[in-house]
mmCIF file of C-alpha atoms in Angstrom:
data_model
loop_
_atom_site.group_PDB
_atom_site.id
_atom_site.type_symbol
_atom_site.label_atom_id
_atom_site.label_comp_id
_atom_site.label_asym_id
_atom_site.label_seq_id
_atom_site.Cartn_x
_atom_site.Cartn_y
_atom_site.Cartn_z
ATOM 1 C CA UNK A 125 166.973 37.944 166.002
ATOM 2 C CA UNK A 126 166.317 41.139 167.768
ATOM 3 C CA UNK A 127 166.234 43.441 165.093
ATOM 4 C CA UNK A 128 163.172 41.140 163.760
ATOM 5 C CA UNK A 129 161.082 41.111 166.767
ATOM 6 C CA UNK A 130 161.686 45.165 167.282
ATOM 7 C CA UNK A 131 159.894 44.950 163.691
ATOM 8 C CA UNK A 132 157.592 42.445 164.652
ATOM 9 C CA UNK A 133 156.440 44.431 167.849
ATOM 10 C CA UNK A 134 155.918 47.747 165.472
ATOM 11 C CA UNK A 135 153.900 46.352 163.085
ATOM 12 C CA UNK A 136 151.645 44.778 165.713
ATOM 13 C CA UNK A 137 151.027 48.010 167.668
ATOM 14 C CA UNK A 138 150.545 49.254 164.223
ATOM 15 C CA UNK A 139 148.167 47.114 163.358
ATOM 16 C CA UNK A 140 146.496 47.831 166.747
ATOM 17 C CA UNK A 141 146.470 51.434 166.241
ATOM 18 C CA UNK A 142 144.755 51.286 162.792
ATOM 19 C CA UNK A 143 141.757 49.000 164.260
ATOM 20 C CA UNK A 144 141.215 51.769 166.782
ATOM 21 C CA UNK A 145 140.883 54.002 164.713
ATOM 22 C CA UNK A 146 138.563 52.258 162.267
ATOM 23 C CA UNK A 147 136.342 51.393 165.658
ATOM 24 C CA UNK A 148 136.592 55.266 166.626
ATOM 25 C CA UNK A 149 135.584 56.856 163.124
ATOM 26 C CA UNK A 150 132.205 56.523 161.120
ATOM 27 C CA UNK A 151 132.358 56.775 157.819
ATOM 28 C CA UNK A 152 129.962 58.043 155.731
ATOM 29 C CA UNK A 153 129.062 56.456 151.979
ATOM 30 C CA UNK A 154 129.214 58.601 149.378
ATOM 31 C CA UNK A 155 126.236 59.191 146.425
ATOM 32 C CA UNK A 156 126.979 59.943 142.939
ATOM 33 C CA UNK A 157 123.890 62.998 143.219
ATOM 34 C CA UNK A 158 124.414 63.907 139.572
ATOM 35 C CA UNK A 159 123.531 60.337 138.337
ATOM 36 C CA UNK A 160 120.559 59.731 139.735
ATOM 37 C CA UNK A 161 119.157 63.533 138.733
ATOM 38 C CA UNK A 162 119.962 62.597 135.448
ATOM 39 C CA UNK A 163 117.896 59.334 135.558
ATOM 40 C CA UNK A 164 115.320 60.842 136.934
ATOM 41 C CA UNK A 165 114.945 63.468 133.935
ATOM 42 C CA UNK A 166 115.094 60.605 131.081
ATOM 43 C CA UNK A 167 112.317 58.821 133.311
ATOM 44 C CA UNK A 168 110.057 62.143 133.434
ATOM 45 C CA UNK A 169 110.817 62.750 129.750
ATOM 46 C CA UNK A 170 109.996 59.835 128.321
ATOM 47 C CA UNK A 171 106.617 59.512 130.752
ATOM 48 C CA UNK A 172 105.616 62.841 129.190
ATOM 49 C CA UNK A 173 106.421 61.443 125.341
ATOM 50 C CA UNK A 174 104.385 58.005 126.174
ATOM 51 C CA UNK A 175 101.454 60.332 127.619
ATOM 52 C CA UNK A 176 101.447 63.449 125.200
ATOM 53 C CA UNK A 177 101.557 60.224 122.231
ATOM 54 C CA UNK A 178 98.404 58.335 124.209
ATOM 55 C CA UNK A 179 96.700 61.253 123.845
ATOM 56 C CA UNK A 180 97.334 62.871 120.507
ATOM 57 C CA UNK A 181 97.855 59.710 118.284
ATOM 58 C CA UNK A 182 93.908 58.570 118.631
ATOM 59 C CA UNK A 183 92.900 62.321 117.545
ATOM 60 C CA UNK A 184 94.901 62.119 114.560
ATOM 61 C CA UNK A 185 93.749 58.762 113.234
ATOM 62 C CA UNK A 186 90.472 60.062 113.371
ATOM 63 C CA UNK A 187 91.093 63.604 111.780
ATOM 64 C CA UNK A 188 92.575 61.628 108.980
ATOM 65 C CA UNK A 189 89.471 59.236 108.370
ATOM 66 C CA UNK A 190 87.438 62.235 108.426
ATOM 67 C CA UNK A 191 89.412 63.656 106.161
ATOM 68 C CA UNK A 192 89.367 61.241 103.334
ATOM 69 C CA UNK A 193 86.045 58.800 103.884
ATOM 70 C CA UNK A 194 86.026 57.867 101.170
ATOM 71 C CA UNK A 195 88.641 55.242 100.185
ATOM 72 C CA UNK A 196 89.724 52.795 96.894
ATOM 73 C CA UNK A 197 88.836 49.568 96.944
ATOM 74 C CA UNK A 198 92.793 48.663 96.192
ATOM 75 C CA UNK A 199 94.068 50.681 98.909
ATOM 76 C CA UNK A 200 92.124 49.518 101.572
ATOM 77 C CA UNK A 201 93.767 46.300 102.826
ATOM 78 C CA UNK A 202 96.726 48.600 103.245
ATOM 79 C CA UNK A 203 95.430 51.291 105.328
ATOM 80 C CA UNK A 204 94.232 48.604 107.476
ATOM 81 C CA UNK A 205 97.552 47.037 108.011
ATOM 82 C CA UNK A 206 98.936 50.432 108.870
ATOM 83 C CA UNK A 207 95.846 51.232 111.698
ATOM 84 C CA UNK A 208 97.359 48.161 112.620
ATOM 85 C CA UNK A 209 100.847 48.961 113.015
ATOM 86 C CA UNK A 210 99.933 52.268 114.336
ATOM 87 C CA UNK A 211 98.620 51.233 116.887
ATOM 88 C CA UNK A 212 101.176 48.476 117.616
ATOM 89 C CA UNK A 213 103.126 51.249 118.222
ATOM 90 C CA UNK A 214 101.316 52.685 120.795
ATOM 91 C CA UNK A 215 100.721 50.236 122.924
ATOM 92 C CA UNK A 216 104.495 49.151 122.234
ATOM 93 C CA UNK A 217 105.667 52.641 123.956
ATOM 94 C CA UNK A 218 103.192 51.826 126.586
ATOM 95 C CA UNK A 219 103.123 48.498 127.407
ATOM 96 C CA UNK A 220 106.454 46.859 126.269
ATOM 97 C CA UNK A 221 105.441 43.641 127.784
ATOM 98 C CA UNK A 222 102.504 43.358 125.631
ATOM 99 C CA UNK A 223 104.310 44.318 122.393
ATOM 100 C CA UNK A 224 106.340 41.223 122.633
ATOM 101 C CA UNK A 225 103.407 38.591 123.136
ATOM 102 C CA UNK A 226 101.800 40.392 120.532
ATOM 103 C CA UNK A 227 104.629 39.816 118.357
ATOM 104 C CA UNK A 228 104.282 36.062 118.487
ATOM 105 C CA UNK A 229 100.723 36.719 117.457
ATOM 106 C CA UNK A 230 100.783 39.074 114.880
ATOM 107 C CA UNK A 231 98.654 37.557 112.269
ATOM 108 C CA UNK A 232 100.369 37.902 108.562
ATOM 109 C CA UNK A 233 99.455 40.474 105.987
ATOM 110 C CA UNK A 234 98.444 37.726 103.942
ATOM 111 C CA UNK A 235 96.056 36.118 105.604
ATOM 112 C CA UNK A 236 94.260 39.639 106.468
ATOM 113 C CA UNK A 237 94.096 40.179 102.767
ATOM 114 C CA UNK A 238 91.880 37.797 101.531
ATOM 115 C CA UNK A 239 89.276 37.851 104.906
ATOM 116 C CA UNK A 240 88.878 41.950 104.467
ATOM 117 C CA UNK A 241 88.535 40.935 99.794
ATOM 118 C CA UNK A 242 85.865 38.143 100.949
ATOM 119 C CA UNK A 243 83.989 40.830 103.004
ATOM 120 C CA UNK A 244 84.338 43.929 101.076
ATOM 121 C CA UNK A 245 83.360 42.057 97.728
ATOM 122 C CA UNK A 246 79.769 40.934 97.662
ATOM 123 C CA UNK A 247 79.179 44.691 97.176
ATOM 124 C CA UNK A 248 82.205 45.915 94.693
ATOM 125 C CA UNK A 249 79.773 45.086 91.619
ATOM 126 C CA UNK A 250 77.050 47.521 93.060
ATOM 127 C CA UNK A 251 79.853 50.047 93.628
ATOM 128 C CA UNK A 252 81.367 50.009 90.268
ATOM 129 C CA UNK A 253 78.204 50.194 88.526
ATOM 130 C CA UNK A 254 77.131 53.352 90.294
ATOM 131 C CA UNK A 255 80.328 54.941 89.972
ATOM 132 C CA UNK A 256 80.141 54.481 86.218
ATOM 133 C CA UNK A 257 76.979 56.525 86.364
ATOM 134 C CA UNK A 258 77.932 59.965 85.067
ATOM 135 C CA UNK A 259 75.694 62.353 87.456
ATOM 136 C CA UNK A 260 75.174 59.953 90.603
ATOM 137 C CA UNK A 261 78.269 59.057 92.045
ATOM 138 C CA UNK A 262 78.461 56.471 94.795
ATOM 139 C CA UNK A 263 80.594 57.121 98.449
ATOM 140 C CA UNK A 264 81.786 53.921 99.318
ATOM 141 C CA UNK A 265 83.155 53.572 103.241
ATOM 142 C CA UNK A 266 84.544 51.121 104.859
ATOM 143 C CA UNK A 267 85.007 51.308 109.250
ATOM 144 C CA UNK A 268 87.886 49.664 110.685
ATOM 145 C CA UNK A 269 87.454 49.553 114.388
ATOM 146 C CA UNK A 270 90.580 48.431 116.453
ATOM 147 C CA UNK A 271 89.592 45.645 119.635
ATOM 148 C CA UNK A 272 90.119 47.361 122.611
ATOM 149 C CA UNK A 273 91.238 43.958 124.448
ATOM 150 C CA UNK A 274 94.922 43.401 123.083
ATOM 151 C CA UNK A 275 96.467 42.912 125.850
ATOM 152 C CA UNK A 276 94.264 40.618 127.293
ATOM 153 C CA UNK A 277 93.391 38.269 123.949
ATOM 154 C CA UNK A 278 96.441 36.769 122.803
ATOM 155 C CA UNK A 279 94.979 34.611 120.700
ATOM 156 C CA UNK A 280 94.050 38.051 118.330
ATOM 157 C CA UNK A 281 97.351 39.901 119.109
ATOM 158 C CA UNK A 282 97.673 42.569 116.457
ATOM 159 C CA UNK A 283 94.083 43.716 116.103
ATOM 160 C CA UNK A 284 90.569 42.628 115.534
ATOM 161 C CA UNK A 285 89.377 43.721 111.964
ATOM 162 C CA UNK A 286 85.697 43.770 111.302
ATOM 163 C CA UNK A 287 84.895 45.930 108.318
ATOM 164 C CA UNK A 288 81.538 46.349 107.717
ATOM 165 C CA UNK A 289 78.877 46.357 104.895
ATOM 166 C CA UNK A 290 79.952 49.494 103.050
ATOM 167 C CA UNK A 291 77.699 51.954 103.227
ATOM 168 C CA UNK A 292 77.024 53.384 99.366
ATOM 169 C CA UNK A 293 75.445 56.654 99.458
ATOM 170 C CA UNK A 294 74.494 58.706 96.905
ATOM 171 C CA UNK A 295 75.713 62.043 96.289
ATOM 172 C CA UNK A 296 74.138 64.275 93.977
ATOM 173 C CA UNK A 297 76.528 66.312 92.467
ATOM 174 C CA UNK A 298 77.617 65.800 88.719
ATOM 175 C CA UNK A 299 81.558 66.014 88.981
ATOM 176 C CA UNK A 300 83.808 66.094 91.811
ATOM 177 C CA UNK A 301 85.558 69.496 92.187
ATOM 178 C CA UNK A 302 88.819 67.952 91.116
ATOM 179 C CA UNK A 303 87.978 67.094 87.786
ATOM 180 C CA UNK A 304 87.756 69.365 84.963
ATOM 181 C CA UNK A 305 84.382 69.739 83.092
ATOM 182 C CA UNK A 306 84.265 69.887 78.826
ATOM 183 C CA UNK A 307 81.453 71.889 78.292
ATOM 184 C CA UNK A 308 80.511 72.133 74.713
ATOM 185 C CA UNK A 309 78.228 75.643 73.459
ATOM 186 C CA UNK A 310 75.794 75.113 71.979
ATOM 187 C CA UNK A 311 75.817 75.819 68.282
ATOM 188 C CA UNK A 312 73.285 78.770 67.656
ATOM 189 C CA UNK A 313 71.554 79.040 64.365
ATOM 190 C CA UNK A 314 71.647 81.909 62.381
ATOM 191 C CA UNK A 315 68.210 83.245 63.099
ATOM 192 C CA UNK A 316 68.711 83.431 66.599
ATOM 193 C CA UNK A 317 72.461 84.994 66.086
ATOM 194 C CA UNK A 318 70.431 87.642 63.916
ATOM 195 C CA UNK A 319 67.495 87.753 66.994
ATOM 196 C CA UNK A 320 69.991 88.695 69.059
ATOM 197 C CA UNK A 321 71.802 91.394 67.568
ATOM 198 C CA UNK A 322 68.339 92.984 66.714
ATOM 199 C CA UNK A 323 67.716 93.151 70.119
ATOM 200 C CA UNK A 324 71.268 94.965 70.735
ATOM 201 C CA UNK A 325 70.594 97.403 68.219
ATOM 202 C CA UNK A 326 67.518 98.069 70.087
ATOM 203 C CA UNK A 327 69.293 98.742 73.239
ATOM 204 C CA UNK A 328 72.120 101.094 71.690
ATOM 205 C CA UNK A 329 69.344 103.312 70.088
ATOM 206 C CA UNK A 330 67.065 103.625 73.206
ATOM 207 C CA UNK A 331 70.463 104.658 75.152
ATOM 208 C CA UNK A 332 71.078 107.018 71.950
ATOM 209 C CA UNK A 333 74.612 104.937 70.718
ATOM 210 C CA UNK A 334 73.560 105.249 67.303
ATOM 211 C CA UNK A 335 76.984 104.391 65.601
ATOM 212 C CA UNK A 336 77.181 101.192 67.793
ATOM 213 C CA UNK A 337 73.434 100.585 66.666
ATOM 214 C CA UNK A 338 74.108 101.312 62.728
ATOM 215 C CA UNK A 339 77.226 98.625 62.920
ATOM 216 C CA UNK A 340 74.909 96.254 64.321
ATOM 217 C CA UNK A 341 72.374 96.573 61.512
ATOM 218 C CA UNK A 342 74.640 96.850 59.005
ATOM 219 C CA UNK A 343 76.059 93.594 59.844
ATOM 220 C CA UNK A 344 72.380 92.121 59.858
ATOM 221 C CA UNK A 345 71.562 93.333 56.552
ATOM 222 C CA UNK A 346 74.821 91.798 55.341
ATOM 223 C CA UNK A 347 74.091 88.569 56.405
ATOM 224 C CA UNK A 348 69.839 88.861 55.615
ATOM 225 C CA UNK A 349 69.254 91.636 53.383
ATOM 226 C CA UNK A 350 65.166 91.306 53.285
ATOM 227 C CA UNK A 351 65.206 92.190 57.108
ATOM 228 C CA UNK A 352 62.295 94.361 57.213
ATOM 229 C CA UNK A 353 62.689 95.257 60.933
ATOM 230 C CA UNK A 354 66.650 95.675 60.197
ATOM 231 C CA UNK A 355 66.146 98.043 57.648
ATOM 232 C CA UNK A 356 63.281 100.398 58.606
ATOM 233 C CA UNK A 357 65.620 100.857 61.642
ATOM 234 C CA UNK A 358 68.990 101.399 60.093
ATOM 235 C CA UNK A 359 66.730 104.135 58.183
ATOM 236 C CA UNK A 360 64.976 105.483 60.831
ATOM 237 C CA UNK A 361 68.551 106.094 62.568
ATOM 238 C CA UNK A 362 70.102 107.753 59.633
ATOM 239 C CA UNK A 363 67.111 109.922 59.842
ATOM 240 C CA UNK A 364 67.694 111.102 63.622
ATOM 241 C CA UNK A 365 71.160 112.016 63.127
ATOM 242 C CA UNK A 366 69.803 113.508 59.905
ATOM 243 C CA UNK A 367 71.809 112.103 57.467
ATOM 244 C CA UNK A 368 68.996 112.059 54.696
ATOM 245 C CA UNK A 369 70.624 110.772 51.816
ATOM 246 C CA UNK A 370 72.011 107.688 53.620
ATOM 247 C CA UNK A 371 68.532 106.888 54.681
ATOM 248 C CA UNK A 372 67.360 107.480 51.660
ATOM 249 C CA UNK A 373 69.704 104.849 49.877
ATOM 250 C CA UNK A 374 68.774 102.420 52.344
ATOM 251 C CA UNK A 375 65.103 102.188 51.890
ATOM 252 C CA UNK A 376 65.832 102.304 47.648
ATOM 253 C CA UNK A 377 68.171 99.642 48.403
ATOM 254 C CA UNK A 378 65.484 97.726 49.768
ATOM 255 C CA UNK A 379 62.504 98.043 46.898
ATOM 256 C CA UNK A 380 65.624 97.142 45.142
ATOM 257 C CA UNK A 381 65.502 93.833 46.056
ATOM 258 C CA UNK A 382 62.002 93.396 47.443
ATOM 259 C CA UNK A 383 59.385 95.757 45.450
ATOM 260 C CA UNK A 384 56.491 94.690 47.243
ATOM 261 C CA UNK A 385 57.689 95.981 51.190
ATOM 262 C CA UNK A 386 55.458 98.633 51.622
ATOM 263 C CA UNK A 387 57.073 99.890 54.822
ATOM 264 C CA UNK A 388 60.160 100.795 52.777
ATOM 265 C CA UNK A 389 57.919 102.967 50.154
ATOM 266 C CA UNK A 390 55.861 104.501 53.149
ATOM 267 C CA UNK A 391 59.177 105.840 54.774
ATOM 268 C CA UNK A 392 61.239 106.539 51.644
ATOM 269 C CA UNK A 393 57.893 108.664 50.892
ATOM 270 C CA UNK A 394 58.336 110.468 53.549
ATOM 271 C CA UNK A 395 61.449 111.838 52.319
ATOM 272 C CA UNK A 396 60.152 112.362 49.579
ATOM 273 C CA UNK A 397 57.861 114.863 50.672
ATOM 274 C CA UNK A 398 60.432 116.887 52.513
ATOM 275 C CA UNK A 399 62.487 117.296 49.793
ATOM 276 C CA UNK A 400 58.743 118.213 47.210
ATOM 277 C CA UNK A 401 59.530 115.228 45.196
ATOM 278 C CA UNK A 402 55.375 114.377 45.403
ATOM 279 C CA UNK A 403 55.524 112.622 41.660
ATOM 280 C CA UNK A 404 57.951 110.153 43.492
ATOM 281 C CA UNK A 405 55.684 109.630 45.907
ATOM 282 C CA UNK A 406 52.680 108.606 43.838
ATOM 283 C CA UNK A 407 54.851 106.388 41.851
ATOM 284 C CA UNK A 408 55.873 104.572 45.198
ATOM 285 C CA UNK A 409 52.373 104.595 46.932
ATOM 286 C CA UNK A 410 50.586 103.478 43.480
ATOM 287 C CA UNK A 411 47.138 101.732 43.263
ATOM 288 C CA UNK A 412 48.292 98.152 43.190
ATOM 289 C CA UNK A 413 49.392 98.776 47.139
ATOM 290 C CA UNK A 414 45.625 100.199 48.073
ATOM 291 C CA UNK A 415 44.930 96.725 49.156
ATOM 292 C CA UNK A 416 47.837 97.025 51.939
ATOM 293 C CA UNK A 417 47.029 100.761 52.855
ATOM 294 C CA UNK A 418 47.198 102.019 55.772
ATOM 295 C CA UNK A 419 46.628 105.466 57.654
ATOM 296 C CA UNK A 420 50.428 106.782 56.778
ATOM 297 C CA UNK A 421 49.366 105.493 53.479
ATOM 298 C CA UNK A 422 46.325 107.907 52.594
ATOM 299 C CA UNK A 423 47.624 110.961 54.340
ATOM 300 C CA UNK A 424 51.232 110.739 52.033
ATOM 301 C CA UNK A 425 49.047 109.798 48.793
ATOM 302 C CA UNK A 426 46.881 112.556 49.250
ATOM 303 C CA UNK A 427 49.183 115.246 50.633
ATOM 304 C CA UNK A 428 51.447 114.209 47.416
ATOM 305 C CA UNK A 429 48.141 114.542 44.760
ATOM 306 C CA UNK A 430 46.945 117.724 46.207
ATOM 307 C CA UNK A 431 50.542 119.169 46.253
ATOM 308 C CA UNK A 432 50.763 117.885 42.126
ATOM 309 C CA UNK A 433 47.467 119.676 41.711
ATOM 310 C CA UNK A 434 46.415 116.035 41.334
ATOM 311 C CA UNK A 435 43.193 116.707 43.341
ATOM 312 C CA UNK A 436 40.689 113.936 41.935
ATOM 313 C CA UNK A 437 43.441 111.560 43.319
ATOM 314 C CA UNK A 438 43.944 113.637 46.414
ATOM 315 C CA UNK A 439 39.986 113.052 47.059
ATOM 316 C CA UNK A 440 40.089 109.505 47.137
ATOM 317 C CA UNK A 441 42.814 110.094 50.038
ATOM 318 C CA UNK A 442 41.024 112.301 51.602
ATOM 319 C CA UNK A 443 38.052 110.074 51.461
ATOM 320 C CA UNK A 444 39.628 107.118 53.139
ATOM 321 C CA UNK A 445 40.609 109.318 55.365
ATOM 322 C CA UNK A 446 37.539 110.844 56.779
ATOM 323 C CA UNK A 447 36.132 107.459 57.038
ATOM 324 C CA UNK A 448 39.251 106.143 59.387
ATOM 325 C CA UNK A 449 39.331 109.621 61.292
ATOM 326 C CA UNK A 450 35.705 111.318 60.780
ATOM 327 C CA UNK A 451 36.612 113.426 63.818
ATOM 328 C CA UNK A 452 39.757 114.914 62.305
ATOM 329 C CA UNK A 453 38.532 118.224 61.254
ATOM 330 C CA UNK A 454 41.818 118.663 59.206
ATOM 331 C CA UNK A 455 41.097 115.304 56.538
ATOM 332 C CA UNK A 456 37.166 117.503 56.030
ATOM 333 C CA UNK A 457 39.003 120.635 55.288
ATOM 334 C CA UNK A 458 41.568 119.271 52.702
ATOM 335 C CA UNK A 459 39.256 117.211 51.720
ATOM 336 C CA UNK A 460 37.108 121.017 51.105
ATOM 337 C CA UNK A 461 40.469 122.602 49.417
ATOM 338 C CA UNK A 462 40.354 119.869 46.472
ATOM 339 C CA UNK A 463 36.897 120.431 46.009
ATOM 340 C CA UNK A 464 37.542 124.030 45.943
ATOM 341 C CA UNK A 465 39.970 123.498 43.424
ATOM 342 C CA UNK A 466 38.244 121.158 41.379
ATOM 343 C CA UNK A 467 35.584 124.394 41.078
ATOM 344 C CA UNK A 468 32.911 122.172 43.085
ATOM 345 C CA UNK A 469 31.618 125.155 45.088
ATOM 346 C CA UNK A 470 28.785 123.663 47.107
ATOM 347 C CA UNK A 471 30.144 120.840 48.517
ATOM 348 C CA UNK A 472 33.188 122.923 48.883
ATOM 349 C CA UNK A 473 31.586 125.169 51.266
ATOM 350 C CA UNK A 474 29.888 122.241 52.953
ATOM 351 C CA UNK A 475 32.992 120.796 53.773
ATOM 352 C CA UNK A 476 34.391 124.020 55.313
ATOM 353 C CA UNK A 477 31.474 124.469 57.685
ATOM 354 C CA UNK A 478 32.427 120.561 58.889
ATOM 355 C CA UNK A 479 35.843 121.084 59.553
ATOM 356 C CA UNK A 480 35.369 124.701 61.284
ATOM 357 C CA UNK A 481 32.003 123.137 63.375
ATOM 358 C CA UNK A 482 34.606 119.752 64.300
ATOM 359 C CA UNK A 483 37.180 122.161 65.239
ATOM 360 C CA UNK A 484 41.018 121.445 66.438
ATOM 361 C CA UNK A 485 42.211 123.631 63.276
ATOM 362 C CA UNK A 486 45.558 125.437 64.193
ATOM 363 C CA UNK A 487 44.743 129.006 63.322
ATOM 364 C CA UNK A 488 45.895 129.173 59.967
ATOM 365 C CA UNK A 489 43.697 126.480 58.854
ATOM 366 C CA UNK A 490 40.839 128.621 60.558
ATOM 367 C CA UNK A 491 42.103 131.531 58.554
ATOM 368 C CA UNK A 492 41.901 129.817 55.444
ATOM 369 C CA UNK A 493 38.235 127.805 55.829
ATOM 370 C CA UNK A 494 37.012 131.310 56.846
ATOM 371 C CA UNK A 495 38.122 133.149 54.147
ATOM 372 C CA UNK A 496 37.069 130.442 51.686
ATOM 373 C CA UNK A 497 33.556 130.538 53.084
ATOM 374 C CA UNK A 498 33.108 134.461 52.077
ATOM 375 C CA UNK A 499 34.676 133.810 49.014
ATOM 376 C CA UNK A 500 32.151 130.958 48.274
ATOM 377 C CA UNK A 501 29.283 133.137 49.571
ATOM 378 C CA UNK A 502 30.226 135.988 46.667
ATOM 379 C CA UNK A 503 30.715 133.524 44.738
ATOM 380 C CA UNK A 504 28.052 131.231 44.841
#
């Protein structure tokens, strides 16, 4: 028993010491600082994300609507519902309590579709008619407005969708840029092609590109052998290159195909005069072409006739020349020479004086006229 009493006394003493120690010592509470800092950082991150989403998402929606002003009618309802879902996501991040109330009263998509279609149907026929036109295209713009009182009005929980009357704007564009335009080149007539080739040949001659001009003119003559101007240009181009034989062959080929073209005969006569083939000139410039005769015709005929000693023919030609150009002394001199050759000295003497009085003769012609006047005085 004594042992038990001693043990009980020891226990009582120990408890009294512990009570006195607890009453005298103040223990400070321990806080978890890391956990508090971690929660604060998470809270700041969430607030910053919500703030940035609130600032950025509306501008993105506006940019998308500006980039795609024209929406097909088939995707109109899908765009509206996507805008509703985006707006619900934004409101849910910022106001979680409002989201719970909004989800209960969301209008089903099946109920929204008929309303949107009912509003858009009155102008669908007009839009399709304008789209079918080939030149003018309509632009149908559907405006979707979101109600600002989403949290306050529980009856319209998701959003208030208002589709305005489609705005039809006539665009003066033939085709959009992403479509291929098939342009059918107008078929040009052979005559128009010949005109273009002839113009190209003339331009080549002006720049001294004679080989290119000759090839173009040969193409024209292969298609149209009776083309007068093309044959004239081809012969003249050969003549400029001093290819007299080719020029002569071109003109002779044209005369064989159409003997009535006086221009080809005149050009060939000039070549024959250079070659002193006077009889050939008189055959080319025969009497049947005198009604169409011009200045070159009479000059070539008179020169060939006088050189061939056919002075009666030469007199006829030079008389026409003195009528066409009465102030030119050389025609009077040529007329006097033929009169002199025929023995009509009085007329020749008078014509020599007229030629000298008009003047403008070169030195050789002047000396010839003076010598013949002296000779005729002695003869007469």
